[in-house]
Coordinates of C-alpha atoms and ligand atoms in Angstrom, one line a residue:
M1 CA -69.0 42.6 65.3
D2 CA -68.1 42.5 61.8
M3 CA -63.9 43.0 62.6
V4 CA -63.2 44.4 59.0
R5 CA -66.0 47.0 59.0
N6 CA -65.6 47.7 62.8
F7 CA -62.9 47.3 64.6
H8 CA -60.4 50.1 65.3
M9 CA -58.0 51.5 67.7
A10 CA -59.0 54.9 69.4
Q11 CA -58.6 57.4 66.5
G12 CA -56.7 60.5 66.4
L13 CA -54.0 62.0 68.5
G14 CA -56.1 63.2 71.8
E15 CA -55.9 61.9 75.5
T16 CA -57.5 58.7 75.0
S17 CA -56.2 57.7 71.5
Y18 CA -54.3 55.0 71.0
A19 CA -51.4 57.3 69.8
Q20 CA -51.0 58.4 73.0
N21 CA -51.8 55.0 74.9
S22 CA -49.6 52.4 73.2
P23 CA -46.6 52.4 75.4
L24 CA -46.7 48.4 76.0
Q25 CA -46.5 47.8 72.2
K26 CA -43.7 50.3 71.9
E27 CA -41.6 48.3 74.6
V28 CA -42.4 45.1 72.3
I29 CA -41.2 47.0 69.2
E30 CA -37.7 48.1 71.1
S31 CA -37.5 44.6 72.2
V32 CA -37.7 42.9 68.8
M33 CA -35.5 45.6 67.2
D34 CA -32.4 43.7 66.7
I35 CA -33.6 40.7 65.4
T36 CA -35.9 42.6 63.1
L37 CA -33.3 44.7 61.6
R38 CA -30.8 41.6 61.2
S39 CA -33.8 39.7 59.1
A40 CA -34.6 43.3 57.1
M41 CA -31.1 43.4 56.2
E42 CA -30.6 39.3 55.2
A43 CA -34.0 40.0 53.6
C44 CA -33.7 43.1 51.4
A45 CA -31.1 42.7 48.9
A46 CA -33.1 44.1 46.0
E47 CA -32.8 47.4 44.1
T48 CA -36.0 48.4 45.0
V49 CA -37.0 47.0 48.4
S50 CA -40.7 46.6 49.0
I51 CA -41.5 46.1 52.9
A52 CA -44.9 45.9 54.9
D53 CA -46.2 46.7 58.1
L54 CA -49.5 44.4 59.0
G55 CA -51.7 45.8 61.7
C56 CA -50.1 49.2 61.5
S57 CA -52.5 51.3 63.4
S58 CA -52.5 54.9 63.9
G59 CA -49.3 56.2 65.8
R60 CA -45.7 56.5 65.4
N61 CA -44.8 52.9 66.7
T62 CA -45.2 51.6 62.8
L63 CA -43.1 54.5 61.6
S64 CA -40.4 53.9 64.0
V65 CA -40.2 50.1 62.7
V66 CA -39.8 51.3 59.1
E67 CA -37.0 54.0 59.9
N68 CA -35.3 51.5 61.4
V69 CA -35.4 49.1 58.6
I70 CA -34.7 51.4 55.9
R71 CA -31.7 52.9 58.3
A72 CA -30.1 49.3 58.7
V73 CA -30.7 48.3 55.1
C74 CA -29.1 51.4 54.0
E75 CA -26.5 51.4 56.7
R76 CA -25.5 47.5 55.0
R77 CA -25.3 48.9 51.3
R78 CA -23.2 51.5 52.2
E79 CA -20.5 49.1 54.0
A80 CA -20.9 47.2 51.1
T81 CA -20.0 50.0 49.0
Q82 CA -23.4 49.5 47.1
Q83 CA -25.8 51.8 45.5
L84 CA -28.9 52.4 48.0
P85 CA -32.1 51.2 47.1
E86 CA -35.4 52.6 46.6
F87 CA -38.3 51.6 49.2
M88 CA -41.8 50.7 48.5
V89 CA -43.3 50.9 52.2
F90 CA -47.3 49.5 52.8
L91 CA -48.8 50.4 55.9
N92 CA -52.0 47.8 56.4
D93 CA -54.6 47.8 59.1
L94 CA -58.3 47.1 58.9
P95 CA -60.3 49.9 56.9
S96 CA -61.7 51.8 59.7
N97 CA -58.0 52.3 61.0
D98 CA -57.3 56.2 61.5
F99 CA -54.9 56.1 58.2
N100 CA -55.7 59.9 58.1
T101 CA -53.5 60.6 61.4
L102 CA -50.9 57.9 60.6
F103 CA -50.5 59.6 57.1
S104 CA -50.0 63.2 58.5
L105 CA -46.9 62.0 60.1
V106 CA -45.4 60.4 56.9
P107 CA -44.0 63.7 55.4
E108 CA -41.8 64.4 58.6
F109 CA -40.8 60.7 58.5
V110 CA -39.7 60.9 54.9
Q111 CA -38.1 63.8 55.3
K112 CA -35.9 62.9 58.1
L113 CA -34.9 59.7 56.0
K114 CA -34.2 61.6 52.9
A115 CA -32.0 64.2 55.2
E116 CA -30.0 61.6 56.7
H117 CA -28.9 59.6 53.5
D118 CA -28.5 63.0 51.5
D119 CA -25.0 62.1 50.3
G120 CA -25.3 62.5 46.4
G121 CA -28.3 61.6 45.1
G122 CA -30.4 60.6 48.3
I123 CA -32.9 58.0 49.1
L124 CA -36.6 57.6 47.8
V125 CA -39.2 56.1 50.0
S126 CA -42.7 55.8 49.1
V127 CA -45.0 55.2 51.1
A128 CA -49.2 53.7 50.7
G129 CA -51.8 52.5 52.8
A130 CA -53.0 49.0 52.2
P131 CA -56.5 48.9 54.0
G132 CA -57.6 45.4 54.2
N133 CA -57.7 42.0 56.3
F134 CA -54.3 40.4 56.8
Y135 CA -56.3 37.1 57.0
G136 CA -56.7 37.4 53.5
R137 CA -54.4 38.4 50.4
L138 CA -53.8 42.3 50.3
F139 CA -50.3 42.4 47.8
P140 CA -49.7 41.1 44.4
S141 CA -47.9 37.6 43.9
S142 CA -44.0 37.7 44.8
S143 CA -43.8 41.8 45.3
L144 CA -42.6 42.1 49.0
H145 CA -39.5 41.2 50.4
F146 CA -40.1 42.0 54.0
I147 CA -42.9 42.0 56.3
T148 CA -43.5 42.9 59.8
S149 CA -46.2 42.7 62.2
F150 CA -46.5 43.9 66.1
T151 CA -49.2 43.1 68.6
S152 CA -51.7 42.6 66.1
L153 CA -51.8 38.6 65.4
H154 CA -53.7 37.7 68.7
W155 CA -56.6 39.2 67.0
L156 CA -58.6 36.4 65.4
S157 CA -60.7 37.4 62.1
Q158 CA -63.9 36.8 64.2
V159 CA -65.3 35.7 67.6
P160 CA -65.5 32.3 67.3
A161 CA -69.0 30.3 65.8
G162 CA -70.2 28.3 68.0
L163 CA -69.8 30.5 71.0
L164 CA -73.6 31.5 71.0
N165 CA -75.6 28.2 70.8
N166 CA -79.3 29.1 69.9
E167 CA -78.7 32.4 71.6
E168 CA -77.4 30.5 74.6
S169 CA -74.1 31.5 75.7
V170 CA -71.5 28.6 75.9
N171 CA -69.0 31.3 77.7
K172 CA -71.3 32.7 80.1
G173 CA -69.9 34.9 82.9
N174 CA -66.6 35.3 80.6
I175 CA -65.5 37.6 77.6
Y176 CA -62.5 35.7 76.3
M177 CA -61.0 32.1 76.5
S178 CA -60.4 32.5 80.2
P179 CA -59.2 29.8 82.7
A180 CA -62.8 29.5 83.8
S181 CA -64.3 28.9 80.3
P182 CA -65.8 25.4 79.5
P183 CA -63.2 23.3 77.3
L184 CA -65.7 23.7 74.6
V185 CA -64.8 27.4 74.1
A186 CA -60.9 26.5 74.1
T187 CA -61.6 24.0 71.2
L188 CA -63.6 26.8 69.3
Y189 CA -61.2 29.5 70.0
F190 CA -58.3 27.0 68.8
E191 CA -60.2 26.2 65.9
R192 CA -60.6 29.7 64.6
F193 CA -57.1 30.3 65.4
Q194 CA -55.9 27.5 63.3
K195 CA -58.3 28.7 60.3
D196 CA -57.1 32.0 60.3
F197 CA -53.4 31.5 61.1
N198 CA -53.4 29.2 58.0
M199 CA -54.8 32.1 55.9
F200 CA -52.3 34.6 57.1
L201 CA -49.6 32.2 56.3
R202 CA -50.8 31.1 53.1
S203 CA -51.3 34.9 51.9
R204 CA -48.1 36.1 53.0
S205 CA -46.4 33.0 51.0
Q206 CA -47.8 34.2 47.9
E207 CA -46.9 37.8 48.8
L208 CA -43.3 37.0 49.5
V209 CA -40.2 36.8 47.6
V210 CA -38.4 33.6 48.0
G211 CA -36.2 34.2 50.5
G212 CA -38.3 36.8 51.8
K213 CA -38.8 37.5 55.7
M214 CA -41.5 38.2 58.0
V215 CA -40.8 39.0 61.7
F216 CA -43.7 39.0 63.9
S217 CA -44.6 39.4 67.4
F218 CA -47.5 39.1 69.3
I219 CA -49.1 38.1 73.0
G220 CA -48.9 34.0 73.6
R221 CA -49.4 31.3 76.4
R222 CA -46.5 30.1 78.4
S223 CA -47.7 26.5 78.2
H224 CA -49.5 24.1 75.7
D225 CA -52.2 23.8 78.3
S226 CA -55.3 26.0 77.1
H227 CA -56.4 26.8 80.6
E228 CA -53.3 28.3 81.6
K229 CA -53.6 31.9 83.0
I230 CA -51.9 34.1 80.6
N231 CA -50.7 37.0 82.7
E232 CA -51.7 39.4 80.5
C233 CA -55.5 38.7 81.2
L234 CA -55.1 40.5 84.3
L235 CA -56.4 43.3 82.3
L236 CA -59.1 41.2 80.6
E237 CA -60.3 39.8 84.0
A238 CA -60.5 43.1 85.2
L239 CA -62.7 44.0 82.3
E240 CA -64.9 41.3 83.0
K241 CA -65.4 42.4 86.7
S242 CA -65.9 45.9 85.5
L243 CA -68.8 44.6 83.2
S244 CA -70.3 42.4 85.7
I245 CA -70.2 45.5 88.2
L246 CA -72.2 47.4 85.7
V247 CA -74.8 44.6 85.3
S248 CA -75.1 44.8 89.1
Q249 CA -75.8 48.8 88.6
K250 CA -78.3 48.0 85.9
L251 CA -76.6 49.7 83.7
V252 CA -75.9 46.7 81.5
T253 CA -77.9 43.5 80.8
E254 CA -77.0 40.1 82.0
E255 CA -77.9 38.7 78.4
K256 CA -75.6 41.6 76.8
L257 CA -72.8 40.7 78.8
D258 CA -73.1 36.6 78.2
S259 CA -73.4 37.4 74.7
F260 CA -70.1 39.2 74.6
N261 CA -66.8 37.4 73.4
L262 CA -63.5 38.9 72.6
P263 CA -61.5 37.5 69.3
F264 CA -58.7 37.4 71.1
Y265 CA -56.3 34.3 71.3
A266 CA -52.7 33.8 72.4
P267 CA -51.2 30.7 71.0
S268 CA -48.5 28.6 72.6
T269 CA -45.2 28.2 70.6
Q270 CA -46.0 24.6 70.1
E271 CA -49.5 25.7 68.1
L272 CA -47.4 28.2 66.3
E273 CA -44.8 25.8 64.9
D274 CA -47.3 23.5 64.1
Q275 CA -49.2 25.7 62.2
V276 CA -45.7 26.8 60.1
Y277 CA -45.2 23.2 59.3
R278 CA -48.4 22.0 58.3
E279 CA -48.9 25.1 55.7
G280 CA -45.3 24.3 54.5
S281 CA -44.3 27.6 52.9
F282 CA -41.8 28.8 55.4
T283 CA -38.8 27.9 57.3
I284 CA -38.4 29.2 60.8
D285 CA -35.5 31.1 61.4
S286 CA -36.2 31.5 64.8
M287 CA -39.3 31.4 67.3
K288 CA -38.9 32.7 71.2
Q289 CA -40.9 33.5 73.8
A290 CA -40.0 36.3 76.3
H291 CA -41.8 37.2 79.4
D292 CA -41.9 40.9 80.1
W293 CA -42.6 42.0 83.7
T294 CA -43.3 45.7 83.0
I295 CA -47.2 46.2 83.5
H296 CA -47.1 46.7 87.2
E297 CA -44.8 49.9 86.2
Y298 CA -47.4 51.7 84.7
A299 CA -49.9 53.9 86.6
P300 CA -53.5 52.3 86.6
K301 CA -55.0 55.0 85.1
M302 CA -52.2 54.5 82.1
L303 CA -53.4 51.0 81.8
S304 CA -57.0 51.7 81.8
N305 CA -56.4 54.1 78.6
F306 CA -54.2 51.5 77.0
S307 CA -56.9 48.9 77.2
R308 CA -59.6 51.2 76.4
A309 CA -57.9 52.6 73.0
I310 CA -57.8 49.0 72.3
I311 CA -61.0 47.4 72.9
E312 CA -63.3 50.6 72.6
S313 CA -64.7 49.9 69.5
F314 CA -66.1 46.3 70.7
I315 CA -67.7 47.7 73.6
C316 CA -69.5 51.0 72.0
H317 CA -70.5 48.2 69.2
H318 CA -72.0 45.7 71.6
F319 CA -73.0 47.7 74.7
G320 CA -73.5 51.1 73.5
E321 CA -71.2 54.6 73.8
E322 CA -72.8 55.5 77.2
I323 CA -71.3 52.9 79.0
I324 CA -67.6 53.9 78.0
E325 CA -67.1 56.1 80.9
P326 CA -68.6 54.5 83.8
L327 CA -67.2 51.0 82.5
F328 CA -63.7 52.7 82.5
E329 CA -64.2 54.5 85.8
T330 CA -64.6 51.2 87.3
Y331 CA -61.9 49.6 85.4
T332 CA -59.4 52.1 86.6
Q333 CA -60.8 51.8 90.1
L334 CA -60.5 47.6 89.9
L335 CA -56.7 47.9 88.4
C336 CA -55.6 50.1 91.4
E337 CA -56.8 47.3 93.6
K338 CA -55.5 44.4 91.6
L339 CA -52.0 45.9 90.7
V340 CA -51.3 46.6 94.5
A341 CA -52.3 42.9 95.2
R342 CA -50.1 41.5 92.4
E343 CA -46.9 43.1 91.5
D344 CA -45.7 40.0 89.0
I345 CA -47.8 41.0 86.6
G346 CA -46.7 41.0 82.9
W347 CA -47.4 39.5 79.6
S348 CA -45.6 37.0 77.4
K349 CA -44.9 37.7 73.9
I350 CA -43.8 35.4 71.2
I351 CA -41.4 36.2 68.5
V352 CA -40.9 34.9 65.1
V353 CA -38.9 35.2 62.2
L354 CA -40.0 32.8 59.1
C355 CA -38.2 32.5 55.7
K356 CA -40.4 32.3 52.5
S357 CA -38.6 28.8 50.9
A358 CA -38.0 28.2 47.4
A359 CA -40.6 25.1 47.0
S360 CA -43.7 26.0 48.1
Ligands
SAM401 C1 -52.7 46.8 69.3 S1 -52.5 47.2 67.6 C2 -51.1 47.2 67.1 C3 -50.5 48.3 66.3 C4 -48.9 48.6 66.0 N1 -48.4 47.2 65.1 C5 -48.1 49.0 67.0 O1 -47.2 48.0 67.5 O2 -48.4 49.7 67.6 C6 -53.2 46.1 66.6 C7 -53.6 46.1 65.2 O3 -54.2 45.2 64.4 C8 -55.1 45.4 63.3 N2 -55.6 44.5 63.1 C9 -56.3 43.5 63.9 N3 -56.8 42.6 63.1 C10 -56.7 43.0 61.7 C11 -56.8 42.2 60.5 N4 -57.2 41.0 60.5 N5 -56.2 42.9 59.4 C12 -55.3 44.1 59.6 N6 -55.2 44.6 60.8 C13 -55.7 44.3 61.9 C14 -55.9 46.5 64.4 O4 -56.6 47.2 63.8 C15 -54.9 47.3 65.6 O5 -54.6 48.5 64.7

């Protein structure tokens, strides 16, 4: 599947939309808010502050980040009895993201911020969509002060080339880099991650001003071992199993399943650090890993909708829309069983703050 043209979270505001089914991503944002605001206050000293959220999707999560950043920067200026800045906010995602739903939330968001800061002049907040692939340039040189990206960078730019060798899958029976995958699969995924992440850093280094900062958080592995089981994969494991049940029910062919792989890679902190040093434009202000153990607190149906909102576009594109309902019914059922059996289910996220250094 061509990620840039076809990958998107479930659109709209309905029952199965991303907007209604992203509580885990909201938790991530809340848990990294303090470090995000501290970094924003350090980076945003200009008269016109330009910030970008990359992989913004279409719910309220992205606007809550921006809202808090703007509030914190204004607070800092007030404390220093300085004039409030004007804000230029760019919301980036792939072109097929539901920007219409997101934009429909913008007037209320801007109005709220204006009302809060209406003490002689108010503030100006301009919001613009920036559709495009973050594994490449999106903005003019030295035009941004602060960048955020949450729960997005574990998506690669594409499925690693080489997973299908002359139509033959080298990752048979698996739909991601799972502990059961052969070593070649881990190598192919790692190489794709290296290329993508280098491109991401290189692009951002050109777009940020010197001293500009970038805060991002996404799913990571807890050890350097590429075969480590990342707990979040319980959700992927169950998806894999559900698809194989559909094969046994003849709703999906075995060949179709064998040729399906997700462009998902959860790096270790060591791998990330290596990439940052190798690219050379950033200093690492902070890099932490945190383990959240909340997945089992959610009802299986909620978790099923959560996964569906993220991966439905992959499934429809590869297998066809007709398998969506039976697939996610099976998936919900499997999650009910798995969640009863394993209470210590969670996911591990990496939180990184980078600062654009002078010499790059
Ligand atoms: C799980 S959502 C996270 C959305 C939001 N940041 C949040 O925390 O709720 C991941 C988003 O990253 C976007 N994304 C993935 N790869 C991308 C790329 N190469 N360029 C831009 N956006 C991308 C997806 O389209 C999706 O909207």
